[in-house]
Coordinates of C-alpha atoms in Angstrom, one line a residue:
M1 CA 138.1 112.1 105.7
V2 CA 140.9 109.7 106.5
E3 CA 144.2 111.4 107.5
P4 CA 147.3 110.4 105.9
I5 CA 149.6 108.0 107.7
L6 CA 152.7 109.7 107.1
P7 CA 152.1 113.4 106.7
R8 CA 154.5 115.1 104.3
A9 CA 157.2 117.4 105.8
P10 CA 156.2 121.2 105.6
H11 CA 158.2 123.1 103.0
G12 CA 161.3 124.5 104.5
A13 CA 161.3 122.5 107.4
T14 CA 164.4 122.4 109.7
M15 CA 166.4 119.2 110.5
R16 CA 165.5 120.0 114.1
N17 CA 161.6 119.9 113.7
R18 CA 161.8 117.5 110.7
T19 CA 162.3 114.3 112.7
R20 CA 158.6 113.7 113.0
Y21 CA 158.3 113.6 109.2
R22 CA 160.7 110.7 108.8
T23 CA 160.3 108.4 105.4
T24 CA 160.1 104.7 105.8
E25 CA 163.3 104.2 104.4
E26 CA 164.9 106.7 107.2
Q27 CA 163.2 104.9 109.8
A28 CA 164.3 101.5 108.5
R29 CA 167.9 103.0 108.4
Q30 CA 167.6 104.1 111.9
G31 CA 166.0 100.8 113.0
A32 CA 168.9 98.9 111.6
E33 CA 171.4 101.3 113.4
Y34 CA 170.0 100.2 117.0
G35 CA 169.1 96.7 116.0
R36 CA 166.0 94.5 115.8
G37 CA 163.6 95.6 118.9
N38 CA 165.8 97.9 120.4
A39 CA 165.7 101.7 120.5
R40 CA 168.1 104.2 122.1
N41 CA 167.6 105.1 125.7
V42 CA 164.7 102.6 126.3
N43 CA 164.9 99.8 128.9
P44 CA 162.9 97.3 127.6
L45 CA 161.9 95.6 131.2
R46 CA 160.6 99.2 132.3
T47 CA 158.8 99.6 129.2
K48 CA 156.9 96.3 129.5
G49 CA 156.1 97.1 133.1
T50 CA 154.9 100.5 132.2
L51 CA 152.7 99.0 129.2
L52 CA 151.3 96.4 131.5
N53 CA 150.5 98.8 134.4
L54 CA 148.7 101.0 131.5
F55 CA 146.9 98.0 130.3
N56 CA 145.6 96.5 133.7
R57 CA 144.2 100.1 134.5
T58 CA 142.5 100.4 131.1
W59 CA 141.2 96.9 131.8
K60 CA 139.6 98.0 135.2
S61 CA 138.3 101.0 134.0
G62 CA 136.8 99.5 130.9
E63 CA 137.6 102.6 128.9
L64 CA 139.9 102.7 125.9
P65 CA 141.8 105.9 124.9
R66 CA 140.3 107.4 121.7
S67 CA 143.6 106.8 119.8
W68 CA 143.5 103.1 120.6
R69 CA 139.9 103.0 119.1
T70 CA 140.9 104.8 115.9
A71 CA 142.0 102.9 112.8
V72 CA 142.9 103.8 109.3
L73 CA 140.8 101.7 106.7
V74 CA 142.7 100.7 103.8
P75 CA 140.8 99.2 100.7
V76 CA 142.7 95.8 99.5
L77 CA 141.7 94.5 96.0
K78 CA 140.6 90.8 96.4
K79 CA 142.6 88.5 94.1
G80 CA 141.4 88.0 90.5
K81 CA 138.5 90.7 91.0
L82 CA 137.5 93.7 89.1
A83 CA 138.6 96.9 90.7
T84 CA 135.4 98.6 89.5
A85 CA 133.1 96.4 91.7
A86 CA 132.6 97.4 95.3
E87 CA 132.3 93.9 96.2
S88 CA 135.9 93.3 94.8
W89 CA 137.4 95.3 97.8
R90 CA 137.9 94.1 101.5
P91 CA 138.5 96.8 104.2
I92 CA 141.8 96.4 106.1
S93 CA 141.8 98.4 109.4
L94 CA 145.2 99.5 110.6
I95 CA 145.6 100.1 114.3
S96 CA 148.2 101.4 116.6
V97 CA 151.0 98.8 117.9
I98 CA 149.9 99.7 121.5
S99 CA 146.1 98.7 120.3
K100 CA 147.3 95.6 118.7
T101 CA 149.3 94.6 122.2
M102 CA 146.4 95.3 124.2
K103 CA 143.9 93.3 121.8
R104 CA 146.4 90.2 122.3
M105 CA 146.4 90.9 125.9
V106 CA 142.6 90.8 126.2
N107 CA 142.4 87.9 123.8
A108 CA 145.0 86.0 126.1
R109 CA 143.0 86.5 129.0
L110 CA 139.6 85.8 127.5
S111 CA 140.8 82.7 126.0
H112 CA 142.0 81.5 129.3
Y113 CA 138.8 82.4 131.1
L114 CA 136.8 80.4 128.5
K115 CA 139.1 77.2 128.7
Q116 CA 139.1 77.2 132.5
S117 CA 135.1 77.8 132.9
A118 CA 134.3 75.4 130.0
C119 CA 132.3 77.9 128.3
L120 CA 133.1 76.6 124.7
D121 CA 132.0 73.1 123.3
E122 CA 135.0 70.7 122.9
S123 CA 133.9 70.4 119.2
Q124 CA 134.1 74.3 118.7
S125 CA 136.9 75.4 116.4
G126 CA 136.4 78.9 115.2
F127 CA 138.4 81.5 116.7
Q128 CA 140.4 78.9 118.8
R129 CA 144.1 78.7 118.9
H130 CA 145.7 75.7 117.0
R131 CA 142.2 74.7 115.6
T132 CA 140.9 75.2 112.1
T133 CA 138.1 74.2 110.0
V134 CA 140.3 71.2 108.9
D135 CA 139.5 69.8 112.4
Q136 CA 135.8 70.3 111.8
L137 CA 136.3 68.0 108.7
V138 CA 138.1 65.6 110.1
Q139 CA 135.6 65.2 112.9
F140 CA 132.8 65.2 110.5
T141 CA 134.7 62.4 108.4
Q142 CA 135.1 60.5 111.6
S143 CA 131.5 60.7 112.4
V144 CA 130.5 59.4 108.9
I145 CA 132.8 56.5 109.2
N146 CA 131.5 55.7 112.6
A147 CA 128.2 55.8 111.4
W148 CA 128.9 53.9 108.4
Q149 CA 130.5 50.9 110.4
A150 CA 127.7 51.1 112.9
K151 CA 124.9 50.7 110.0
S152 CA 123.6 54.0 111.1
H153 CA 123.2 57.6 109.5
T154 CA 124.9 60.8 109.7
V155 CA 122.9 64.0 109.1
A156 CA 124.6 67.2 108.2
V157 CA 123.4 70.6 107.5
F158 CA 125.7 73.0 105.4
V159 CA 124.7 76.7 105.3
D160 CA 126.4 79.3 103.2
L161 CA 126.8 82.3 105.2
E162 CA 129.1 84.5 102.8
K163 CA 126.7 87.3 102.4
A164 CA 124.3 86.6 105.5
Y165 CA 125.2 89.6 107.4
D166 CA 125.0 92.0 104.4
R167 CA 121.3 92.4 104.9
L168 CA 121.2 91.7 108.7
W169 CA 118.7 93.9 110.6
R170 CA 121.0 94.8 113.4
T171 CA 118.7 96.6 115.4
G172 CA 116.1 93.8 115.3
L173 CA 118.7 91.3 116.3
A174 CA 119.7 93.5 119.4
V175 CA 116.1 93.6 120.5
R176 CA 115.9 89.7 120.2
L177 CA 119.3 89.3 121.9
Q178 CA 118.0 91.4 125.0

């Protein structure tokens, strides 16, 4: 069972204990009151240092707190698809802000390491910052032009992987990768 993101306030909740049951509108009003990115009685420099310390300890231990590994799955209907078909929906996972922040830090460290150690081929564009599939198309087009001018050939293989992983035998793949 998926827990609601914002539980309803219990009937008869007092103003004192009702603060954890604020509505989105109430939170927006309170945010506007303190300004963007500011919270009452919070020192941003101290908070950054505390978070960095926490992230570094987590990084070294290799263990994430359970709440950081928990996500709320929300189904989103694909544009122009029928709501009655299961494949018309895509799941979106909502994770906590602290998890997103940790994810960004790990991604930055991993990207830096991969770039410094030259683990990725220069032509690799997937999952790289400032690189897109357009880069691959431009590179392919240039290869075709170069081959044409040299009166040579260009060989290309295009594979449609849209549903390739739906039927993947994950256990078998794990065994093969070992």
